[in-house]
PDB file of C-alpha atoms in Angstrom:
ATOM      1  CA  MET A   1     -71.384 -45.242 -27.548  1.00 43.00           C
ATOM      2  CA  ILE A   2     -72.656 -44.554 -30.813  1.00 51.00           C
ATOM      3  CA  GLU A   3     -71.154 -46.036 -33.992  1.00 57.00           C
ATOM      4  CA  ALA A   4     -68.669 -43.837 -35.646  1.00 69.00           C
ATOM      5  CA  PRO A   5     -66.606 -44.134 -38.979  1.00 89.00           C
ATOM      6  CA  THR A   6     -63.097 -44.738 -37.419  1.00 92.00           C
ATOM      7  CA  GLY A   7     -60.074 -43.505 -39.905  1.00 93.00           C
ATOM      8  CA  VAL A   8     -62.783 -42.039 -42.443  1.00 94.00           C
ATOM      9  CA  ALA A   9     -62.451 -38.486 -43.422  1.00 95.00           C
ATOM     10  CA  LEU A  10     -65.905 -36.916 -43.229  1.00 94.00           C
ATOM     11  CA  ALA A  11     -66.453 -33.257 -44.566  1.00 95.00           C
ATOM     12  CA  VAL A  12     -68.587 -31.636 -41.933  1.00 95.00           C
ATOM     13  CA  GLU A  13     -68.785 -28.158 -43.818  1.00 96.00           C
ATOM     14  CA  PRO A  14     -66.608 -26.920 -46.748  1.00 97.00           C
ATOM     15  CA  LEU A  15     -63.632 -25.878 -44.688  1.00 98.00           C
ATOM     16  CA  VAL A  16     -63.808 -28.595 -41.816  1.00 98.00           C
ATOM     17  CA  THR A  17     -63.126 -32.290 -42.376  1.00 97.00           C
ATOM     18  CA  ARG A  18     -63.340 -34.730 -39.332  1.00 97.00           C
ATOM     19  CA  VAL A  19     -61.189 -37.929 -38.802  1.00 97.00           C
ATOM     20  CA  LEU A  20     -61.779 -40.220 -35.981  1.00 97.00           C
ATOM     21  CA  ALA A  21     -59.135 -42.077 -33.959  1.00 97.00           C
ATOM     22  CA  PRO A  22     -59.311 -45.587 -33.096  1.00 95.00           C
ATOM     23  CA  ASN A  23     -59.003 -44.769 -29.120  1.00 93.00           C
ATOM     24  CA  PRO A  24     -62.596 -45.123 -27.893  1.00 90.00           C
ATOM     25  CA  SER A  25     -63.004 -45.519 -24.073  1.00 86.00           C
ATOM     26  CA  PRO A  26     -65.216 -44.375 -21.146  1.00 82.00           C
ATOM     27  CA  PHE A  27     -63.288 -40.867 -21.224  1.00 80.00           C
ATOM     28  CA  THR A  28     -62.836 -40.382 -24.823  1.00 87.00           C
ATOM     29  CA  TYR A  29     -66.442 -41.679 -26.161  1.00 88.00           C
ATOM     30  CA  THR A  30     -65.946 -42.694 -29.869  1.00 91.00           C
ATOM     31  CA  GLY A  31     -62.287 -41.621 -29.838  1.00 93.00           C
ATOM     32  CA  THR A  32     -60.489 -38.439 -30.383  1.00 96.00           C
ATOM     33  CA  GLN A  33     -61.706 -36.438 -33.378  1.00 97.00           C
ATOM     34  CA  THR A  34     -58.976 -34.794 -35.500  1.00 98.00           C
ATOM     35  CA  TYR A  35     -60.012 -31.778 -37.685  1.00 98.00           C
ATOM     36  CA  LEU A  36     -58.434 -30.664 -40.851  1.00 98.00           C
ATOM     37  CA  VAL A  37     -59.214 -27.037 -41.561  1.00 98.00           C
ATOM     38  CA  GLY A  38     -58.995 -25.661 -45.124  1.00 98.00           C
ATOM     39  CA  THR A  39     -58.900 -26.725 -48.777  1.00 97.00           C
ATOM     40  CA  ALA A  40     -55.843 -26.183 -50.939  1.00 95.00           C
ATOM     41  CA  GLU A  41     -53.520 -25.767 -47.636  1.00 98.00           C
ATOM     42  CA  LEU A  42     -54.560 -27.350 -44.524  1.00 98.00           C
ATOM     43  CA  ALA A  43     -54.178 -26.891 -40.816  1.00 98.00           C
ATOM     44  CA  VAL A  44     -54.611 -30.088 -38.645  1.00 98.00           C
ATOM     45  CA  ILE A  45     -56.166 -29.483 -35.069  1.00 98.00           C
ATOM     46  CA  ASP A  46     -55.399 -32.276 -32.425  1.00 98.00           C
ATOM     47  CA  PRO A  47     -53.570 -34.712 -34.164  1.00 98.00           C
ATOM     48  CA  GLY A  48     -54.277 -37.411 -31.695  1.00 97.00           C
ATOM     49  CA  PRO A  49     -52.702 -40.240 -30.218  1.00 95.00           C
ATOM     50  CA  ALA A  50     -49.519 -42.103 -31.205  1.00 93.00           C
ATOM     51  CA  ASP A  51     -51.221 -44.738 -33.363  1.00 96.00           C
ATOM     52  CA  SER A  52     -49.887 -45.390 -36.660  1.00 97.00           C
ATOM     53  CA  ARG A  53     -53.430 -46.332 -38.052  1.00 97.00           C
ATOM     54  CA  HIS A  54     -54.488 -42.940 -37.361  1.00 98.00           C
ATOM     55  CA  LEU A  55     -51.610 -41.277 -38.668  1.00 98.00           C
ATOM     56  CA  ASP A  56     -52.022 -43.256 -41.938  1.00 98.00           C
ATOM     57  CA  ALA A  57     -55.763 -42.246 -41.798  1.00 98.00           C
ATOM     58  CA  LEU A  58     -54.691 -38.504 -41.501  1.00 98.00           C
ATOM     59  CA  LEU A  59     -52.078 -38.537 -44.355  1.00 98.00           C
ATOM     60  CA  ALA A  60     -54.747 -40.290 -46.715  1.00 98.00           C
ATOM     61  CA  ALA A  61     -57.139 -37.384 -45.801  1.00 98.00           C
ATOM     62  CA  ILE A  62     -54.667 -34.809 -46.406  1.00 98.00           C
ATOM     63  CA  GLY A  63     -53.841 -36.335 -49.574  1.00 97.00           C
ATOM     64  CA  GLY A  64     -50.570 -34.780 -50.352  1.00 97.00           C
ATOM     65  CA  ARG A  65     -51.824 -31.330 -49.723  1.00 98.00           C
ATOM     66  CA  PRO A  66     -49.449 -28.780 -48.082  1.00 98.00           C
ATOM     67  CA  VAL A  67     -50.130 -28.395 -44.268  1.00 98.00           C
ATOM     68  CA  ALA A  68     -49.326 -25.166 -42.809  1.00 98.00           C
ATOM     69  CA  ALA A  69     -49.838 -25.942 -39.195  1.00 98.00           C
ATOM     70  CA  ILE A  70     -50.413 -28.685 -36.747  1.00 98.00           C
ATOM     71  CA  LEU A  71     -52.411 -27.261 -33.837  1.00 98.00           C
ATOM     72  CA  CYS A  72     -52.863 -28.960 -30.285  1.00 97.00           C
ATOM     73  CA  THR A  73     -55.503 -27.837 -27.851  1.00 97.00           C
ATOM     74  CA  HIS A  74     -53.849 -29.479 -24.889  1.00 96.00           C
ATOM     75  CA  THR A  75     -51.275 -32.148 -24.186  1.00 94.00           C
ATOM     76  CA  HIS A  76     -53.052 -34.989 -22.997  1.00 92.00           C
ATOM     77  CA  ARG A  77     -51.940 -38.027 -24.628  1.00 89.00           C
ATOM     78  CA  ASP A  78     -55.130 -38.736 -26.815  1.00 93.00           C
ATOM     79  CA  HIS A  79     -54.564 -35.284 -28.181  1.00 95.00           C
ATOM     80  CA  SER A  80     -50.993 -34.287 -28.943  1.00 96.00           C
ATOM     81  CA  PRO A  81     -48.539 -37.384 -29.590  1.00 96.00           C
ATOM     82  CA  ALA A  82     -49.284 -37.762 -33.176  1.00 98.00           C
ATOM     83  CA  ALA A  83     -47.928 -34.217 -33.763  1.00 98.00           C
ATOM     84  CA  ALA A  84     -44.305 -35.356 -34.042  1.00 98.00           C
ATOM     85  CA  PRO A  85     -44.837 -38.084 -36.526  1.00 98.00           C
ATOM     86  CA  LEU A  86     -47.182 -35.893 -38.506  1.00 98.00           C
ATOM     87  CA  LYS A  87     -44.643 -32.983 -38.544  1.00 98.00           C
ATOM     88  CA  ALA A  88     -42.055 -35.624 -39.667  1.00 98.00           C
ATOM     89  CA  ALA A  89     -44.340 -36.867 -42.708  1.00 98.00           C
ATOM     90  CA  THR A  90     -45.426 -33.399 -43.812  1.00 98.00           C
ATOM     91  CA  GLY A  91     -42.723 -30.958 -42.707  1.00 98.00           C
ATOM     92  CA  ALA A  92     -45.678 -28.689 -41.015  1.00 98.00           C
ATOM     93  CA  PRO A  93     -44.733 -26.858 -37.666  1.00 98.00           C
ATOM     94  CA  ILE A  94     -46.287 -27.734 -34.519  1.00 98.00           C
ATOM     95  CA  ILE A  95     -48.259 -24.721 -33.076  1.00 96.00           C
ATOM     96  CA  GLY A  96     -50.627 -24.146 -30.329  1.00 94.00           C
ATOM     97  CA  CYS A  97     -50.776 -24.936 -26.607  1.00 96.00           C
ATOM     98  CA  ALA A  98     -47.607 -24.652 -24.398  1.00 94.00           C
ATOM     99  CA  PRO A  99     -45.721 -27.738 -23.250  1.00 92.00           C
ATOM    100  CA  LEU A 100     -47.013 -28.853 -19.856  1.00 84.00           C
ATOM    101  CA  THR A 101     -45.516 -32.188 -18.079  1.00 66.00           C
ATOM    102  CA  LEU A 102     -47.039 -33.112 -14.794  1.00 68.00           C
ATOM    103  CA  GLU A 103     -46.617 -36.118 -12.608  1.00 61.00           C
ATOM    104  CA  ASP A 104     -49.970 -37.325 -12.008  1.00 56.00           C
ATOM    105  CA  ALA A 105     -51.172 -40.721 -10.739  1.00 52.00           C
ATOM    106  CA  GLY A 106     -54.966 -39.633 -11.646  1.00 57.00           C
ATOM    107  CA  PRO A 107     -57.866 -41.749 -12.524  1.00 54.00           C
ATOM    108  CA  ARG A 108     -57.234 -42.191 -16.385  1.00 50.00           C
ATOM    109  CA  ALA A 109     -54.044 -43.278 -17.794  1.00 45.00           C
ATOM    110  CA  ASP A 110     -54.813 -42.277 -21.256  1.00 45.00           C
ATOM    111  CA  ALA A 111     -54.723 -38.798 -19.973  1.00 57.00           C
ATOM    112  CA  ALA A 112     -51.488 -38.686 -18.873  1.00 79.00           C
ATOM    113  CA  PHE A 113     -49.352 -35.443 -20.183  1.00 84.00           C
ATOM    114  CA  ASP A 114     -47.512 -35.876 -23.374  1.00 87.00           C
ATOM    115  CA  THR A 115     -43.750 -35.474 -22.143  1.00 86.00           C
ATOM    116  CA  HIS A 116     -42.649 -35.520 -25.713  1.00 90.00           C
ATOM    117  CA  TYR A 117     -44.446 -32.601 -27.134  1.00 94.00           C
ATOM    118  CA  VAL A 118     -42.406 -29.583 -28.361  1.00 95.00           C
ATOM    119  CA  PRO A 119     -43.932 -27.046 -30.147  1.00 97.00           C
ATOM    120  CA  ASP A 120     -42.288 -24.853 -32.775  1.00 98.00           C
ATOM    121  CA  ARG A 121     -44.652 -21.854 -31.805  1.00 97.00           C
ATOM    122  CA  VAL A 122     -46.773 -21.291 -28.653  1.00 97.00           C
ATOM    123  CA  LEU A 123     -49.633 -19.265 -29.199  1.00 97.00           C
ATOM    124  CA  VAL A 124     -51.189 -16.893 -26.383  1.00 96.00           C
ATOM    125  CA  ASP A 125     -54.818 -16.029 -26.357  1.00 98.00           C
ATOM    126  CA  GLY A 126     -55.842 -13.991 -29.656  1.00 98.00           C
ATOM    127  CA  GLU A 127     -52.748 -15.050 -31.791  1.00 98.00           C
ATOM    128  CA  SER A 128     -53.586 -16.446 -35.009  1.00 98.00           C
ATOM    129  CA  VAL A 129     -52.427 -18.927 -37.578  1.00 98.00           C
ATOM    130  CA  THR A 130     -53.404 -18.399 -41.421  1.00 97.00           C
ATOM    131  CA  GLY A 131     -53.736 -20.099 -44.501  1.00 97.00           C
ATOM    132  CA  PRO A 132     -55.038 -19.253 -48.170  1.00 95.00           C
ATOM    133  CA  ASP A 133     -58.735 -19.711 -47.037  1.00 96.00           C
ATOM    134  CA  TRP A 134     -58.813 -19.697 -43.384  1.00 98.00           C
ATOM    135  CA  THR A 135     -57.657 -18.096 -39.957  1.00 98.00           C
ATOM    136  CA  LEU A 136     -57.214 -19.891 -36.708  1.00 98.00           C
ATOM    137  CA  THR A 137     -57.172 -17.770 -33.643  1.00 98.00           C
ATOM    138  CA  ALA A 138     -56.053 -19.180 -30.232  1.00 98.00           C
ATOM    139  CA  VAL A 139     -58.786 -18.561 -27.410  1.00 98.00           C
ATOM    140  CA  ALA A 140     -57.340 -19.390 -23.887  1.00 98.00           C
ATOM    141  CA  THR A 141     -59.555 -21.695 -22.109  1.00 98.00           C
ATOM    142  CA  PRO A 142     -57.928 -22.999 -18.988  1.00 97.00           C
ATOM    143  CA  GLY A 143     -59.598 -25.118 -16.575  1.00 95.00           C
ATOM    144  CA  HIS A 144     -59.607 -28.977 -17.971  1.00 94.00           C
ATOM    145  CA  THR A 145     -55.846 -28.227 -18.107  1.00 93.00           C
ATOM    146  CA  SER A 146     -53.774 -25.108 -17.372  1.00 94.00           C
ATOM    147  CA  ASN A 147     -52.581 -24.927 -21.019  1.00 95.00           C
ATOM    148  CA  HIS A 148     -56.102 -25.696 -23.066  1.00 97.00           C
ATOM    149  CA  LEU A 149     -56.456 -23.674 -26.173  1.00 98.00           C
ATOM    150  CA  ALA A 150     -59.718 -23.562 -28.349  1.00 98.00           C
ATOM    151  CA  PHE A 151     -59.507 -22.478 -31.831  1.00 98.00           C
ATOM    152  CA  ALA A 152     -61.873 -20.006 -33.704  1.00 98.00           C
ATOM    153  CA  LEU A 153     -62.207 -20.334 -37.147  1.00 98.00           C
ATOM    154  CA  PRO A 154     -64.110 -16.993 -38.321  1.00 98.00           C
ATOM    155  CA  GLN A 155     -64.728 -17.857 -41.943  1.00 97.00           C
ATOM    156  CA  ALA A 156     -67.202 -20.463 -40.549  1.00 98.00           C
ATOM    157  CA  GLY A 157     -68.081 -19.122 -37.187  1.00 98.00           C
ATOM    158  CA  ALA A 158     -66.842 -22.344 -35.598  1.00 98.00           C
ATOM    159  CA  LEU A 159     -64.765 -22.803 -32.458  1.00 98.00           C
ATOM    160  CA  PHE A 160     -62.716 -25.924 -31.999  1.00 98.00           C
ATOM    161  CA  THR A 161     -63.332 -26.477 -28.284  1.00 98.00           C
ATOM    162  CA  GLY A 162     -60.886 -29.692 -27.711  1.00 97.00           C
ATOM    163  CA  ASP A 163     -61.776 -30.970 -24.349  1.00 96.00           C
ATOM    164  CA  HIS A 164     -63.177 -27.852 -22.637  1.00 97.00           C
ATOM    165  CA  VAL A 165     -66.603 -28.335 -24.082  1.00 97.00           C
ATOM    166  CA  MET A 166     -67.454 -31.926 -25.280  1.00 93.00           C
ATOM    167  CA  GLY A 167     -70.674 -32.772 -27.294  1.00 89.00           C
ATOM    168  CA  TRP A 168     -71.065 -35.936 -25.245  1.00 86.00           C
ATOM    169  CA  SER A 169     -70.339 -35.556 -21.631  1.00 85.00           C
ATOM    170  CA  THR A 170     -69.112 -32.986 -19.190  1.00 88.00           C
ATOM    171  CA  THR A 171     -65.425 -32.119 -18.781  1.00 91.00           C
ATOM    172  CA  VAL A 172     -63.283 -33.679 -16.221  1.00 89.00           C
ATOM    173  CA  VAL A 173     -61.644 -31.043 -14.062  1.00 93.00           C
ATOM    174  CA  ALA A 174     -58.818 -33.006 -12.067  1.00 90.00           C
ATOM    175  CA  PRO A 175     -56.714 -31.255  -9.613  1.00 90.00           C
ATOM    176  CA  PRO A 176     -53.787 -30.624  -9.322  1.00 87.00           C
ATOM    177  CA  ASP A 177     -53.664 -29.063 -12.878  1.00 90.00           C
ATOM    178  CA  GLY A 178     -57.261 -28.976 -13.545  1.00 91.00           C
ATOM    179  CA  ASP A 179     -59.005 -25.961 -11.883  1.00 95.00           C
ATOM    180  CA  MET A 180     -62.582 -25.465 -11.269  1.00 97.00           C
ATOM    181  CA  ALA A 181     -62.650 -21.587 -10.987  1.00 97.00           C
ATOM    182  CA  ALA A 182     -60.249 -21.557 -14.215  1.00 97.00           C
ATOM    183  CA  TYR A 183     -62.972 -23.655 -15.923  1.00 97.00           C
ATOM    184  CA  MET A 184     -65.979 -21.688 -14.954  1.00 98.00           C
ATOM    185  CA  ALA A 185     -64.119 -18.465 -15.858  1.00 98.00           C
ATOM    186  CA  SER A 186     -63.581 -20.135 -19.400  1.00 98.00           C
ATOM    187  CA  LEU A 187     -67.136 -21.021 -19.853  1.00 98.00           C
ATOM    188  CA  ASP A 188     -68.040 -17.236 -19.061  1.00 98.00           C
ATOM    189  CA  LYS A 189     -65.567 -16.228 -21.682  1.00 98.00           C
ATOM    190  CA  LEU A 190     -67.160 -18.628 -24.405  1.00 98.00           C
ATOM    191  CA  MET A 191     -70.675 -17.365 -23.362  1.00 97.00           C
ATOM    192  CA  ALA A 192     -69.459 -13.561 -24.507  1.00 97.00           C
ATOM    193  CA  ARG A 193     -68.637 -15.164 -27.891  1.00 97.00           C
ATOM    194  CA  ASP A 194     -70.952 -15.428 -31.011  1.00 96.00           C
ATOM    195  CA  ASP A 195     -69.955 -18.625 -32.531  1.00 98.00           C
ATOM    196  CA  ARG A 196     -72.155 -20.374 -34.961  1.00 98.00           C
ATOM    197  CA  ILE A 197     -70.850 -23.926 -33.872  1.00 98.00           C
ATOM    198  CA  TYR A 198     -68.599 -25.776 -31.814  1.00 98.00           C
ATOM    199  CA  TYR A 199     -66.393 -28.841 -33.114  1.00 98.00           C
ATOM    200  CA  PRO A 200     -65.331 -30.749 -29.898  1.00 97.00           C
ATOM    201  CA  ALA A 201     -62.647 -33.155 -29.746  1.00 96.00           C
ATOM    202  CA  HIS A 202     -64.992 -35.674 -28.392  1.00 95.00           C
ATOM    203  CA  GLY A 203     -68.769 -36.195 -29.537  1.00 93.00           C
ATOM    204  CA  GLU A 204     -70.982 -34.510 -31.782  1.00 93.00           C
ATOM    205  CA  PRO A 205     -70.941 -30.877 -33.034  1.00 96.00           C
ATOM    206  CA  ILE A 206     -72.671 -28.346 -30.718  1.00 97.00           C
ATOM    207  CA  GLU A 207     -75.144 -26.200 -32.882  1.00 95.00           C
ATOM    208  CA  ARG A 208     -76.515 -24.112 -30.151  1.00 96.00           C
ATOM    209  CA  PRO A 209     -73.406 -23.155 -28.289  1.00 97.00           C
ATOM    210  CA  ARG A 210     -74.337 -20.471 -25.814  1.00 97.00           C
ATOM    211  CA  ARG A 211     -77.535 -22.817 -24.738  1.00 97.00           C
ATOM    212  CA  PHE A 212     -75.106 -25.593 -24.490  1.00 97.00           C
ATOM    213  CA  VAL A 213     -72.575 -23.814 -22.360  1.00 97.00           C
ATOM    214  CA  ARG A 214     -75.209 -22.386 -20.091  1.00 97.00           C
ATOM    215  CA  GLY A 215     -76.287 -25.873 -19.182  1.00 96.00           C
ATOM    216  CA  LEU A 216     -72.605 -26.778 -18.466  1.00 97.00           C
ATOM    217  CA  MET A 217     -72.434 -23.854 -15.911  1.00 97.00           C
ATOM    218  CA  GLY A 218     -75.929 -24.657 -14.409  1.00 97.00           C
ATOM    219  CA  HIS A 219     -74.775 -28.411 -14.041  1.00 95.00           C
ATOM    220  CA  ARG A 220     -71.552 -27.325 -12.173  1.00 96.00           C
ATOM    221  CA  LYS A 221     -73.544 -24.821  -9.997  1.00 97.00           C
ATOM    222  CA  GLN A 222     -75.845 -27.793  -9.188  1.00 96.00           C
ATOM    223  CA  ARG A 223     -73.010 -30.029  -8.127  1.00 96.00           C
ATOM    224  CA  GLU A 224     -71.510 -27.500  -5.871  1.00 97.00           C
ATOM    225  CA  GLY A 225     -74.753 -27.193  -4.263  1.00 97.00           C
ATOM    226  CA  GLN A 226     -75.040 -30.921  -3.873  1.00 97.00           C
ATOM    227  CA  ILE A 227     -71.593 -30.734  -2.117  1.00 97.00           C
ATOM    228  CA  LEU A 228     -72.530 -27.970   0.365  1.00 98.00           C
ATOM    229  CA  ARG A 229     -75.769 -29.872   1.281  1.00 97.00           C
ATOM    230  CA  LEU A 230     -73.803 -33.086   1.882  1.00 97.00           C
ATOM    231  CA  LEU A 231     -71.414 -31.178   4.040  1.00 97.00           C
ATOM    232  CA  ARG A 232     -74.277 -29.557   5.999  1.00 96.00           C
ATOM    233  CA  LYS A 233     -75.125 -33.314   6.565  1.00 96.00           C
ATOM    234  CA  ASP A 234     -71.727 -34.173   7.882  1.00 95.00           C
ATOM    235  CA  VAL A 235     -70.931 -36.110   4.877  1.00 95.00           C
ATOM    236  CA  GLY A 236     -67.516 -34.777   4.274  1.00 95.00           C
ATOM    237  CA  GLU A 237     -65.217 -37.393   2.693  1.00 96.00           C
ATOM    238  CA  ILE A 238     -65.117 -37.596  -1.027  1.00 96.00           C
ATOM    239  CA  PRO A 239     -65.756 -41.141  -1.687  1.00 95.00           C
ATOM    240  CA  ALA A 240     -68.960 -40.629   0.279  1.00 96.00           C
ATOM    241  CA  MET A 241     -69.887 -37.619  -1.763  1.00 97.00           C
ATOM    242  CA  VAL A 242     -69.193 -39.449  -4.825  1.00 96.00           C
ATOM    243  CA  GLU A 243     -71.548 -42.583  -3.970  1.00 95.00           C
ATOM    244  CA  ARG A 244     -74.461 -40.273  -3.274  1.00 95.00           C
ATOM    245  CA  MET A 245     -73.813 -37.579  -5.918  1.00 95.00           C
ATOM    246  CA  TYR A 246     -73.272 -39.966  -8.974  1.00 93.00           C
ATOM    247  CA  VAL A 247     -75.834 -42.838  -8.489  1.00 90.00           C
ATOM    248  CA  GLY A 248     -75.178 -45.395 -11.217  1.00 88.00           C
ATOM    249  CA  LEU A 249     -72.019 -44.258 -12.299  1.00 87.00           C
ATOM    250  CA  ASP A 250     -69.774 -46.580 -14.320  1.00 87.00           C
ATOM    251  CA  PRO A 251     -67.161 -47.750 -11.736  1.00 89.00           C
ATOM    252  CA  ARG A 252     -64.384 -46.896 -14.395  1.00 85.00           C
ATOM    253  CA  LEU A 253     -65.463 -43.183 -13.841  1.00 85.00           C
ATOM    254  CA  THR A 254     -65.474 -43.133 -10.137  1.00 90.00           C
ATOM    255  CA  GLY A 255     -61.767 -41.892  -9.758  1.00 88.00           C
ATOM    256  CA  ALA A 256     -62.398 -39.005 -12.358  1.00 87.00           C
ATOM    257  CA  ALA A 257     -65.899 -38.222 -10.435  1.00 91.00           C
ATOM    258  CA  GLY A 258     -63.659 -37.900  -7.308  1.00 93.00           C
ATOM    259  CA  ARG A 259     -61.393 -35.660  -8.832  1.00 91.00           C
ATOM    260  CA  SER A 260     -64.123 -33.418  -9.948  1.00 93.00           C
ATOM    261  CA  VAL A 261     -65.554 -33.125  -6.527  1.00 96.00           C
ATOM    262  CA  LEU A 262     -62.092 -32.121  -5.198  1.00 95.00           C
ATOM    263  CA  ALA A 263     -61.927 -29.107  -7.726  1.00 96.00           C
ATOM    264  CA  HIS A 264     -65.144 -28.000  -6.409  1.00 97.00           C
ATOM    265  CA  LEU A 265     -64.110 -28.205  -2.999  1.00 97.00           C
ATOM    266  CA  LEU A 266     -60.722 -26.422  -3.771  1.00 97.00           C
ATOM    267  CA  ASP A 267     -62.727 -23.680  -5.400  1.00 97.00           C
ATOM    268  CA  LEU A 268     -65.142 -23.375  -2.568  1.00 98.00           C
ATOM    269  CA  ARG A 269     -62.274 -23.313   0.067  1.00 97.00           C
ATOM    270  CA  ALA A 270     -60.748 -20.572  -1.956  1.00 97.00           C
ATOM    271  CA  ARG A 271     -63.881 -18.599  -1.613  1.00 97.00           C
ATOM    272  CA  GLY A 272     -63.940 -19.260   2.070  1.00 97.00           C
ATOM    273  CA  LEU A 273     -66.932 -21.380   2.172  1.00 97.00           C
ATOM    274  CA  VAL A 274     -65.366 -24.873   3.080  1.00 97.00           C
ATOM    275  CA  GLU A 275     -62.191 -26.211   5.044  1.00 96.00           C
ATOM    276  CA  GLU A 276     -60.254 -29.232   5.075  1.00 94.00           C
ATOM    277  CA  GLU A 277     -59.923 -31.187   8.309  1.00 90.00           C
ATOM    278  CA  GLY A 278     -57.661 -34.159   7.761  1.00 88.00           C
ATOM    279  CA  GLU A 279     -59.149 -36.395   4.890  1.00 86.00           C
ATOM    280  CA  ALA A 280     -62.859 -34.668   5.332  1.00 95.00           C
ATOM    281  CA  TRP A 281     -64.349 -31.330   4.510  1.00 97.00           C
ATOM    282  CA  ARG A 282     -66.769 -29.357   6.287  1.00 96.00           C
ATOM    283  CA  ILE A 283     -68.515 -26.191   6.040  1.00 97.00           C
ATOM    284  CA  ALA A 284     -66.240 -23.241   7.109  1.00 95.00           C
ATOM    285  CA  ALA A 285     -66.798 -22.014  10.624  1.00 83.00           C
TER     286      ALA A 285
END
């Protein structure tokens, strides 16, 4: 991990300020990045985890200015729990993704869904929230989660990509809610846009978005090819696939890698290319 100034308000461009939450991990990199958009009146994107230190840092960065909206890209617990206390402190409405509660004993406890998230307004694809010098438009990007939204800021040619596109790692796509076909379709959707820069929730800004997204799509196609080659060699159980596909992987990420392999297999099954046989998979007859 690179060193990052946790809790410090960094102006990355005139309309965008970034505040890093103190929740680094193998899944969140240096932590969740909350973005303040605007000058005189603000929007807050991905308020982050329920951590009083981060809330205090956000309120210091806001500096008493009015907050028009608190927006959440999705409801994993490293993104949305601070929305409620920030609303209580500022009076701003919670706007953005739909609520989603899913029981999931998955590979990362920090990504469990925020069961207390209650939005005042849910945005659908193409709907906007506005302030005096900014507009934020929802761009539906399901895949990482089914309720994931990105937010476009046309005044800066910027897109806040949440966890759909990150600046340090590929995105975990973990069934049952994560869906590889939806994730790839959402990447296709971003390829059709002309954003100047991406601001992800984790990692550094992405300054050549189309090139970056093209690389993500190529990576997923490469993983798909690896899976099909392993199945042709009768390596059909997910743990064995992970061992061969992710050489040198941090052991803490093994479960997440297995979920991504499963997401690929479910997509391949939907396309009629593979089939399940007990706990193993094989090329479809």
